[in-house]
Coordinates of C-alpha atoms and ligand atoms in Angstrom, one line a residue:
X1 CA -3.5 -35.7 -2.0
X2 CA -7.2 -35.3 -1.3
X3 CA -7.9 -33.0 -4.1
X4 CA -6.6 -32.3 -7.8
X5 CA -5.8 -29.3 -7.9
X6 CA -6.8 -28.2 -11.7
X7 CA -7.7 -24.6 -12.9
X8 CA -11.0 -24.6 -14.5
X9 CA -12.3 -22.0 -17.6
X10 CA -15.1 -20.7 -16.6
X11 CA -15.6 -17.6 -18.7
X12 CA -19.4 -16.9 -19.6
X13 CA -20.3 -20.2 -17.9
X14 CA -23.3 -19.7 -15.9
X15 CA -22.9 -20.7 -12.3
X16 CA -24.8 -20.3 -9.0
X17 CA -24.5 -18.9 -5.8
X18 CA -27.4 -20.1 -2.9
X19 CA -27.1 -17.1 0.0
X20 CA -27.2 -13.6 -0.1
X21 CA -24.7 -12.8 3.1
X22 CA -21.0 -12.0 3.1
X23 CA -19.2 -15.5 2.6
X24 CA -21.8 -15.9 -0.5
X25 CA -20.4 -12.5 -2.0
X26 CA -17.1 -13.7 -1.1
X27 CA -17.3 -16.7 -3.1
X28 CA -19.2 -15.0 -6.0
X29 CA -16.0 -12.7 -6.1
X30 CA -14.0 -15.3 -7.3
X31 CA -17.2 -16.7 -9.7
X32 CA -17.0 -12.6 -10.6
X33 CA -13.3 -12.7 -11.0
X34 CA -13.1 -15.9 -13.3
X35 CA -15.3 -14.5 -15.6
X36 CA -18.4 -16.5 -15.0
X37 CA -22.3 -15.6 -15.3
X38 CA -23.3 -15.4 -11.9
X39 CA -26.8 -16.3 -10.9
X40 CA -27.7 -15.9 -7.1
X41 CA -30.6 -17.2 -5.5
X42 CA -31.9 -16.2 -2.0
X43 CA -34.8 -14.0 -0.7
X44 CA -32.9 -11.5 0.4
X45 CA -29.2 -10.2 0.0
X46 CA -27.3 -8.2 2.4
X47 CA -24.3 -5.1 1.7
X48 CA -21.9 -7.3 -0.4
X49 CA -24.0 -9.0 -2.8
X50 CA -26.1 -5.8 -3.2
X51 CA -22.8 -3.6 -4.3
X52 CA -22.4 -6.9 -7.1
X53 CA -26.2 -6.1 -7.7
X54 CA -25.7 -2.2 -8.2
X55 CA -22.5 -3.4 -10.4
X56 CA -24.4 -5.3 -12.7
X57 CA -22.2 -8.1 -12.2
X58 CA -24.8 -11.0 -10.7
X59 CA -28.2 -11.8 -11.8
X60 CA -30.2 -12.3 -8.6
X61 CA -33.4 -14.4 -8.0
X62 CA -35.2 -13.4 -5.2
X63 CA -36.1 -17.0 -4.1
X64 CA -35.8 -19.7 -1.2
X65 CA -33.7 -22.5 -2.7
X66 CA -36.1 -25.3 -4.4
X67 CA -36.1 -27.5 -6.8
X68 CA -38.9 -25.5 -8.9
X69 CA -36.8 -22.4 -9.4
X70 CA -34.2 -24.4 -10.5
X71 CA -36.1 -25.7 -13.3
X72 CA -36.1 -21.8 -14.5
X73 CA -32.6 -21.4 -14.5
X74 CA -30.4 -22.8 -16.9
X75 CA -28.2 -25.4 -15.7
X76 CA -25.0 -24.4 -13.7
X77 CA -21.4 -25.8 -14.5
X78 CA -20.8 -25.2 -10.4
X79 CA -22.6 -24.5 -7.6
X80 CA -22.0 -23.0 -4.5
X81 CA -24.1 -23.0 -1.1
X82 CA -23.7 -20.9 1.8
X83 CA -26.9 -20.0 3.7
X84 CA -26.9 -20.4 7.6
X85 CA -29.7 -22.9 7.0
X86 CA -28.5 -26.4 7.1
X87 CA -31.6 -27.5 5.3
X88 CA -31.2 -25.3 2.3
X89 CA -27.4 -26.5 1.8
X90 CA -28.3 -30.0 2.1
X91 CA -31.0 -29.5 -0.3
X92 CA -28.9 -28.0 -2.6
X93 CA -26.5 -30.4 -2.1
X94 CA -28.8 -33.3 -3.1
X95 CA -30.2 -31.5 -5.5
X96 CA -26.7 -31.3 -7.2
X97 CA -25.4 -34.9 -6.6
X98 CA -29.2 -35.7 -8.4
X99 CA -28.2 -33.8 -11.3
X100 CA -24.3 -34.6 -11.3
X101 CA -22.8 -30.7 -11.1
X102 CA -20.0 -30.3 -9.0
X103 CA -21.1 -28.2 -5.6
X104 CA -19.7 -26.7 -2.8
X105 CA -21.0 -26.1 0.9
X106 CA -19.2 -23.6 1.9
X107 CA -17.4 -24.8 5.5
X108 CA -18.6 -28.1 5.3
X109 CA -16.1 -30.5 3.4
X110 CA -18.4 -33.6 3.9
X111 CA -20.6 -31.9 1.5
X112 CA -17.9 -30.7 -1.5
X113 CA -17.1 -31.8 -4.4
X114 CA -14.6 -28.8 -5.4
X115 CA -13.2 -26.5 -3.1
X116 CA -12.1 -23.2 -3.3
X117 CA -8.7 -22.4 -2.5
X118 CA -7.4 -19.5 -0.8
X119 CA -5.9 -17.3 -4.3
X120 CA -2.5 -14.9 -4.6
X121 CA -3.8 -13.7 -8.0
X122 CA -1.4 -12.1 -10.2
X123 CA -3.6 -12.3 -13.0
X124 CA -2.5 -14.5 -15.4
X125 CA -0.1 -15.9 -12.6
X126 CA -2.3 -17.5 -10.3
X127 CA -1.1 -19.3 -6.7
X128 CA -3.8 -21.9 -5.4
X129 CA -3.1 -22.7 -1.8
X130 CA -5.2 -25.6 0.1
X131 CA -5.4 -27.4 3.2
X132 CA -8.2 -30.0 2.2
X133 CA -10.6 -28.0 4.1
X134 CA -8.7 -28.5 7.1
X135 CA -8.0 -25.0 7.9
X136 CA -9.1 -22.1 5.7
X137 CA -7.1 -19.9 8.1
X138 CA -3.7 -22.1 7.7
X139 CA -4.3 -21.6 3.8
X140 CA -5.1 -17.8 4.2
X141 CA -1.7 -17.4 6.7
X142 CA 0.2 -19.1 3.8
X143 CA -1.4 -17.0 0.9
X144 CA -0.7 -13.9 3.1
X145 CA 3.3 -14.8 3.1
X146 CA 2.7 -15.5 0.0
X147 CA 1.3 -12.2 -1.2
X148 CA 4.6 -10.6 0.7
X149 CA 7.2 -12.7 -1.6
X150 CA 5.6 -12.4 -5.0
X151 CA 5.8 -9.1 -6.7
X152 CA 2.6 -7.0 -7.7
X153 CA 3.7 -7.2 -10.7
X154 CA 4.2 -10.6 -12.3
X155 CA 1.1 -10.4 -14.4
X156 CA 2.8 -8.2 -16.4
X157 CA 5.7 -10.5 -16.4
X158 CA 3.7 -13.1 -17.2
X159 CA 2.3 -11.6 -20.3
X160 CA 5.3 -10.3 -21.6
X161 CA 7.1 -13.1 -21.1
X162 CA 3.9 -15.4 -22.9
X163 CA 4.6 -13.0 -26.2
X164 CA 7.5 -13.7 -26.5
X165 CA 7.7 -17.5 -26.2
X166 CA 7.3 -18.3 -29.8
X167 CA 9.7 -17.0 -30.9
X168 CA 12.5 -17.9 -28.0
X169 CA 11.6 -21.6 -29.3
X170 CA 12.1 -20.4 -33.1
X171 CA 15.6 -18.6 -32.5
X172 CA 16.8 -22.0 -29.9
X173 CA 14.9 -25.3 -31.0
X174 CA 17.2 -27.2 -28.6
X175 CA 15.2 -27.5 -25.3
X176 CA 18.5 -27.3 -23.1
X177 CA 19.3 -24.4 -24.5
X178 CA 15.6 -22.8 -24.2
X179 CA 15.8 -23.7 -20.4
X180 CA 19.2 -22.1 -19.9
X181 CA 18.2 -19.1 -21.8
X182 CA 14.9 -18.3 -19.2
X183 CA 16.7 -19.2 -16.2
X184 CA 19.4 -16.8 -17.2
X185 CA 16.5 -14.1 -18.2
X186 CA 14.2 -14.7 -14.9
X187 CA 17.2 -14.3 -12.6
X188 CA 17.9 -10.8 -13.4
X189 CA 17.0 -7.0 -14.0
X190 CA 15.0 -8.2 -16.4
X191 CA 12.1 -9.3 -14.1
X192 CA 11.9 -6.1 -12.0
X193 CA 11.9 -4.2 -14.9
X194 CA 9.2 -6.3 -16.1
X195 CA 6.9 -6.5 -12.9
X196 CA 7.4 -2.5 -12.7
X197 CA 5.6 -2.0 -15.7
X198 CA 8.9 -0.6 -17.4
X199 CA 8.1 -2.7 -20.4
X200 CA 10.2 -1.1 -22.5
X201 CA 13.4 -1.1 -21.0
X202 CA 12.2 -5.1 -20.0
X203 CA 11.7 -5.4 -23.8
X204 CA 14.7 -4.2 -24.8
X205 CA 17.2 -6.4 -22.4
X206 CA 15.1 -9.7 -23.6
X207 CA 15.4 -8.7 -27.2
X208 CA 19.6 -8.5 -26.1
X209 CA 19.1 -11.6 -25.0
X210 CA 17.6 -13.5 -27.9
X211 CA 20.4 -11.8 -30.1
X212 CA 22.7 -12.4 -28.0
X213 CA 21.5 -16.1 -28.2
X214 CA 20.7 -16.4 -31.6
X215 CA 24.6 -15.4 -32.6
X216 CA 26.6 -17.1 -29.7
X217 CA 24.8 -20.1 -28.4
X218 CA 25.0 -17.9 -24.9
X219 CA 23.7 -15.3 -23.0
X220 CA 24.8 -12.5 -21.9
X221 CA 26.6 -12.6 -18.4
X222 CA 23.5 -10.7 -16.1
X223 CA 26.2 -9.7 -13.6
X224 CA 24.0 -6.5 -11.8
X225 CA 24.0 -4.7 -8.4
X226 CA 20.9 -3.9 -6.2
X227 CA 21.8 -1.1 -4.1
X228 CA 19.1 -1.9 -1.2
X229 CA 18.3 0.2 2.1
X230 CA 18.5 -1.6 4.6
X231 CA 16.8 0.3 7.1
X232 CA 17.8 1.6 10.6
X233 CA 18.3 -1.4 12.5
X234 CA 15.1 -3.7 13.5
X235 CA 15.5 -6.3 10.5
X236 CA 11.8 -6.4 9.9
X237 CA 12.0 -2.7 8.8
X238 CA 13.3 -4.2 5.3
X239 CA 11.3 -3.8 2.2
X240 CA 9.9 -6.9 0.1
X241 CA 11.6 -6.0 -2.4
X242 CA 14.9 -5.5 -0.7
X243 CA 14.5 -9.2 0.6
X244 CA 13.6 -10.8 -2.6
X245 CA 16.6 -8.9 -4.0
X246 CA 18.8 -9.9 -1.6
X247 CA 18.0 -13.2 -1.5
X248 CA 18.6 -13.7 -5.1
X249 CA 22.4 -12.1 -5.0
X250 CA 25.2 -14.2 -5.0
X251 CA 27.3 -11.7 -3.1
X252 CA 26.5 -9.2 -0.6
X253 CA 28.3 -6.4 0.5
X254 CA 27.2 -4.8 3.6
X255 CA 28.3 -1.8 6.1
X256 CA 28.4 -1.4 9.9
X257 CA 24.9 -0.2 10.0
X258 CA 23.3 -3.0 8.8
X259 CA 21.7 -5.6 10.7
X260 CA 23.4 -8.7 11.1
X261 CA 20.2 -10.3 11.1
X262 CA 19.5 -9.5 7.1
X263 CA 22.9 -10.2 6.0
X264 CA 21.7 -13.8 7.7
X265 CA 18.9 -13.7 5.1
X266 CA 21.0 -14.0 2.1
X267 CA 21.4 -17.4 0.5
X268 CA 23.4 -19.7 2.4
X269 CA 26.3 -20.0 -0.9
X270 CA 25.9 -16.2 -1.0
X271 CA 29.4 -14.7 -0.4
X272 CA 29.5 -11.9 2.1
X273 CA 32.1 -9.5 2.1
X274 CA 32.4 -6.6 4.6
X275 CA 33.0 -3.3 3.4
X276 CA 31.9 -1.6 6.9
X277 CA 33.4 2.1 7.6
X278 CA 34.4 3.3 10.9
X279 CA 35.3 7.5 11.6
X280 CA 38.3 7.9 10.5
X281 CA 39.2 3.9 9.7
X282 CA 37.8 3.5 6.8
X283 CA 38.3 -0.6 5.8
X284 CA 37.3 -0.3 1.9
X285 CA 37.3 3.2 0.7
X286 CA 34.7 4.3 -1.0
X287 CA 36.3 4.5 -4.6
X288 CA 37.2 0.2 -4.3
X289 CA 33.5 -0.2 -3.0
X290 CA 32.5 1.0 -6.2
X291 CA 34.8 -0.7 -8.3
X292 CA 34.5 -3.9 -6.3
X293 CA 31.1 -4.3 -7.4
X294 CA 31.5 -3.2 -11.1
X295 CA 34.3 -6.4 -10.9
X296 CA 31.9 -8.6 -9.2
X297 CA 29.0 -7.8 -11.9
X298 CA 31.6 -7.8 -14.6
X299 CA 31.9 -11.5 -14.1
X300 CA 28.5 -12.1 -14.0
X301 CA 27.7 -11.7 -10.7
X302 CA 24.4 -10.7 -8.6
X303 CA 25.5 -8.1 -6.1
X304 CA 23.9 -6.5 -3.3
X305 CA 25.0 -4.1 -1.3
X306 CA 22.9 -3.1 1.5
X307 CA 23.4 -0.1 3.0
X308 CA 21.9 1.2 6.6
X309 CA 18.8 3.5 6.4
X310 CA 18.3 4.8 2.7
X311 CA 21.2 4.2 0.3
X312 CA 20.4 7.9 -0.7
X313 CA 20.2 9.8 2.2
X314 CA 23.4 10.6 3.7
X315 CA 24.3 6.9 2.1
X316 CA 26.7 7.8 -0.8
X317 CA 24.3 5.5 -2.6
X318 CA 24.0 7.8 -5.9
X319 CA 28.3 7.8 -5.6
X320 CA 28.3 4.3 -6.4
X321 CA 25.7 4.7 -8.9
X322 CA 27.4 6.8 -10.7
X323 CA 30.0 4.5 -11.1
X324 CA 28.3 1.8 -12.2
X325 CA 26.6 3.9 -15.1
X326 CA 29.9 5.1 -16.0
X327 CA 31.2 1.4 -16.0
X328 CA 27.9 0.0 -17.8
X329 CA 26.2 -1.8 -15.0
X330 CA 22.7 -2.4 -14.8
X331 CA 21.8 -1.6 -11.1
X332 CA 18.2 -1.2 -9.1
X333 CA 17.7 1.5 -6.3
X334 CA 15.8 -0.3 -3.3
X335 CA 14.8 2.5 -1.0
X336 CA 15.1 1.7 2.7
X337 CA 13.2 3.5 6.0
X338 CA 15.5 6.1 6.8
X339 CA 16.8 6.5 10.0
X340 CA 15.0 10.2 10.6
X341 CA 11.7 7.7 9.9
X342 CA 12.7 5.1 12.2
X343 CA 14.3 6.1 14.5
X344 CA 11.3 9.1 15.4
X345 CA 8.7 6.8 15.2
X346 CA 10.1 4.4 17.6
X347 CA 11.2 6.7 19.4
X348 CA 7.4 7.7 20.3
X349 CA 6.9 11.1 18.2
X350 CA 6.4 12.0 14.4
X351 CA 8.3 14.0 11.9
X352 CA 5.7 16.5 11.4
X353 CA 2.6 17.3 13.0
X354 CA -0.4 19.8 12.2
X355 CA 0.3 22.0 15.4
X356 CA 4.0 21.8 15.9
X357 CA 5.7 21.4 12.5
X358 CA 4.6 21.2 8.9
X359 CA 8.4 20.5 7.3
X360 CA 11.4 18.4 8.0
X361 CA 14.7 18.8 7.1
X362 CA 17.6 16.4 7.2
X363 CA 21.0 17.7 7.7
X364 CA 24.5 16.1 8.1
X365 CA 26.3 16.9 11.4
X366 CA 29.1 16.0 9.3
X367 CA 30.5 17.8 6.7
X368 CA 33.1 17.0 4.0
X369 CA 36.0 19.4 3.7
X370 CA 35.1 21.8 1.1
X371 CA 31.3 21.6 1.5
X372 CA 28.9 24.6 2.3
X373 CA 28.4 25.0 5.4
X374 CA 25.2 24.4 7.3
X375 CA 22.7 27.5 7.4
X376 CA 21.9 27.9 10.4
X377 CA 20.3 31.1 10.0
X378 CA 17.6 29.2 7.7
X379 CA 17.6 26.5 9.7
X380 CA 16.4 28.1 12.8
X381 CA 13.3 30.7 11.0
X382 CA 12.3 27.4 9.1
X383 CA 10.1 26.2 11.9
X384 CA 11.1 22.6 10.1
X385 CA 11.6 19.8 12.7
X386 CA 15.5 19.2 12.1
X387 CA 16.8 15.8 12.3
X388 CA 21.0 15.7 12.5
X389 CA 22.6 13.1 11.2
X390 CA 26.4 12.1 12.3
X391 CA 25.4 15.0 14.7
X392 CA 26.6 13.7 18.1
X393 CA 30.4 15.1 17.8
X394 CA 29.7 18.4 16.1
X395 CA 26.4 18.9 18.5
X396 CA 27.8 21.9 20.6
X397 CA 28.4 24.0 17.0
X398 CA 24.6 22.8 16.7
X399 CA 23.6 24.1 19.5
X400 CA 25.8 27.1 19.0
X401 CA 24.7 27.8 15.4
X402 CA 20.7 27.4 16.5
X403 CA 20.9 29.2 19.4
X404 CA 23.2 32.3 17.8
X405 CA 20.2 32.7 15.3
X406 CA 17.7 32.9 17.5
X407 CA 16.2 29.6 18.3
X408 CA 14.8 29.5 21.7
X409 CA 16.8 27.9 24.1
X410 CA 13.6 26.3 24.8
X411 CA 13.3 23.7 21.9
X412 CA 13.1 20.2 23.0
X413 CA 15.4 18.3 21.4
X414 CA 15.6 14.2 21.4
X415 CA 19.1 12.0 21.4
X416 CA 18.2 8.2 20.0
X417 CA 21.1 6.0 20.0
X418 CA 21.1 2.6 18.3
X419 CA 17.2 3.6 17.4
X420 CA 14.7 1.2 16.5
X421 CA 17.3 -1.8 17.3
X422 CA 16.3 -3.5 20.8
X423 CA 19.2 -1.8 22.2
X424 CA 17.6 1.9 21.5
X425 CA 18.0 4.5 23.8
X426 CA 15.7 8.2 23.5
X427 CA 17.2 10.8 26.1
X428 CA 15.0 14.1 25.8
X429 CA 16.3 17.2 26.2
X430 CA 16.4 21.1 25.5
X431 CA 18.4 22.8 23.0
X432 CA 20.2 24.8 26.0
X433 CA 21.1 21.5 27.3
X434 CA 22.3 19.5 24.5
X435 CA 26.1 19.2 24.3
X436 CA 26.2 18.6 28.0
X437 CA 22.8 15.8 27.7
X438 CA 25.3 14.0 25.4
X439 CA 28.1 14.3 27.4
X440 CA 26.9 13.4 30.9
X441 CA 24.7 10.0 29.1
X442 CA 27.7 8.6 26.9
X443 CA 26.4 9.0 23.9
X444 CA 27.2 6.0 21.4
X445 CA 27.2 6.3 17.6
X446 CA 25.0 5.7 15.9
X447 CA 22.5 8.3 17.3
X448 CA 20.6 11.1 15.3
X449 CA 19.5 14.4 16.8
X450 CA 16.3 16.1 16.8
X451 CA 15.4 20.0 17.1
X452 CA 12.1 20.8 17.3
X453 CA 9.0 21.5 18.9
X454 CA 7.5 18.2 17.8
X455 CA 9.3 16.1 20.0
X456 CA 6.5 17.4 22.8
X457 CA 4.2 15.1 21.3
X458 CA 5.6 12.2 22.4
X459 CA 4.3 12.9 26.2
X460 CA 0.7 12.1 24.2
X461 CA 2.1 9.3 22.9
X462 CA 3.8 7.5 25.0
X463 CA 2.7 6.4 28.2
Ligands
SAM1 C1 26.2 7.6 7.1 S1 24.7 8.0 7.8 C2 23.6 6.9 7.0 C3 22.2 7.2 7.0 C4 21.3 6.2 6.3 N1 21.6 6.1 4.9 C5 19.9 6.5 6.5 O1 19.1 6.7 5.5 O2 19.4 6.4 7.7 C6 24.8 7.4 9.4 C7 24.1 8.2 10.4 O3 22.7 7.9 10.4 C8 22.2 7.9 11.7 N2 21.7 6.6 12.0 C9 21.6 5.5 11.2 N3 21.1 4.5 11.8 C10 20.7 4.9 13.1 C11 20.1 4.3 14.2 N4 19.7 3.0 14.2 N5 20.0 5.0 15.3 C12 20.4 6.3 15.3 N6 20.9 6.9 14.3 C13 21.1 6.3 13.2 C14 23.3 8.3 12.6 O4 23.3 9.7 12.8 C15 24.5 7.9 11.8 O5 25.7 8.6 12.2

């Protein structure tokens, strides 16, 4: 290890900052951020340090670097160089090592006797990540798939979680216990509830918990179910938060739609089942889905079910949630990049656009026996862009339906298939031409239908 990594206090501490460019109001930012009393000395400061100026957070000395207006300052706790001019840092460098406070050059290691890390700050949660100096651009890389993994919200985590500490360690003096008890806690709804700022309901499941605890010996089983979109095919379409979910599920049950490649990002022990539906062949129906996972989380279990696109568009998603309120589960809603949203934009046109369309609508191709019947007479004065989904069999009463209520023939119209997946396929047509565009190209499912003028666009956008 080249360098201890410690966290220093440095609240009200006065420290200094030689340069008045942007990597001196860089560092002065984290100076700022720490809480210190920031002194900066250079003749002249550019944007950055002037906005800290205007803010009232720096005190500035409008000086060259020497050893007499140091003499008028009161002694830093740190300082930091980072002027262009070689001279000035290595003054202040000796000037420093004369006078033992810890300095930095900025970009010059040789000359450092701290160095600043790159930070994922999650106030009072704070990541330090260092090469040695090595490569500030490794360290900012790492700190970026950092950022990515770690919730926006563990500050508040933190600081709930550092009230309530005393008295976890009143209610279970056994250290074993204790452990048990926050392992149990941080692996479950808990901490989303927490991180979202939905304190109260976080509060409420960790006072459970310590009840729970304080009568038993045990916790409460946290068996839950994420019910995570998984989006409409390219695997890097998934949300953080539907990875970090997933990857903390011991089973994961997932449909056709989903990519194979995010089931893969489960844990390795996680146990996949396959609950996929084909028309008409059905392999779990949808009543044992639910029930499945109210079993699975009955026992304690960390489900996820990822579902293709949105779970709640056209996903039964708010089905199985209804369940699983009825049954007493604890479940999260991840939303997911709906197809419509995908499979449009990589498809080389928007939803809506300020001269073509100013609504959307999304409509099953599909209906369930007993449901209302699609208004086409709406549908076609809306002007909305229309996106059909589990269109491709019923298109021709589409077409019919559009066309009967006085849609011009006219209206492009856009068939993707397997959209967004490396696999896609965008076959533009008119309404007039529809059914017989998806008959003559073989049309695979899955494949969404557009209607509308929007779809022109795309010649702009794609070249
Ligand atoms: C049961 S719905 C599920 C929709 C999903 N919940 C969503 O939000 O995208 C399935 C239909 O979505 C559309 N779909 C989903 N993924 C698609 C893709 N990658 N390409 C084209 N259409 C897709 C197809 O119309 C398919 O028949």
């Amino acid at each position: 290890m080249d360098y201890l990594p410690i966290f220093v206090d440095i609240k009200n501490q006065p420290c200094l900052i030689v340069g008045g460019g942007a990597v001196a109001a860089r560092k002065a930012d984290l100076f700022i951020k720490a809480g210190a009393k920031v002194t900066v000395v250079a003749p002249e400061l550019k944007t950055e340090m002037k906005h800290h100026l205007a803010e009232g957070l720096i005190t500035w000395h409008p000086a060259e670097f020497s050893t007499a207006v140091m003499e008028r300052l009161t002694t830093p706790k740190y300082v930091i160089s980072a002027t262009d001019d070689q001279a000035v840092n290595q003054a202040v460098y000796h000037y420093c090592q004369a006078h033992h406070i810890p300095v930095n050059v900025a970009d010059q290691t040789e000359y450092c006797d701290f160095i600043l890390p790159a930070i994922v700050d999650r106030s009072p949660v704070t990541i330090a990540v260092s090469t040695g100096g090595r490569s500030p651009i490794l360290a900012r890389l790492m700190k970026a798939r950092l950022e990515s993994l770690i919730p926006a919200g563990f500050g508040s985590l933190a600081g709930l979680l550092g009230r309530y500490r005393q008295q976890v360690k009143k209610s279970l003096p056994s250290p074993g216990a204790r452990k048990a008890f926050w392992e149990t806690l941080l692996q479950s709804a808990f901490v989303d509830k927490a991180a979202q700022g939905r304190s109260e309901e976080a509060e409420s499941i960790l006072k459970a918990q310590i009840k729970q605890v304080e009568i038993s010996g045990q916790p409460l089983p946290t068996g839950e179910v994420y019910l995570i979109g998984a989006g409409p095919g390219d695997p890097d379409l998934m949300t953080f938060k539907g990875l970090r979910l997933l990857q903390q599920a011991d089973v994961i049950l997932y449909d056709r739609l989903v990519a194979p490649e995010i089931v893969e990002m489960a844990r390795r022990e996680a146990e996949r089942i396959y609950v996929g539906k084909k028309d008409k062949a059905h392999l779990l129906p949808q009543g044992d889905i639910s029930l499945l996972m109210v079993k699975l989380a009955k026992e304690g279990k960390r489900v996820a079910r990822l579902k293709g696109g949105d779970p709640y568009i056209f996903g039964r998603g708010a089905e199985e949630a209804e369940v699983l309120v009825a049954n007493k589960v604890p479940f999260e809603v991840v939303p997911g990049i709906t197809a419509a949203a995908g499979c449009s934009a990589y498809a080389g046109f928007p939803l809506t656009h300020r001269e073509f369309s100013q609504s959307v609508a999304l409509i099953t191709g599909h209906q369930q026996e007993g449901a209302n019947e699609v208004d086409y007479g709406r549908l076609a004065q809306s002007g909305d862009t229309m996106v059909f989904y589990m269109g491709v069999k019923n298109a021709p009463k589409i077409q019919q339906g559009l066309l009967a209520h006085g849609l011009s023939a006219e209206t492009p119209a856009a068939i993707i298939e397997k959209g967004t997946t490396a696999n896609q396929r965008v076959v533009i047509t008119s309404l007039a031409e529809l059914s017989e565009t998806i008959a003559s190209s073989h049309i695979k499912p899955p494949a969404l239908l557009v209607v509308g003028e929007v779809i022109n666009v795309r010649e702009r956008l794609v070249k």
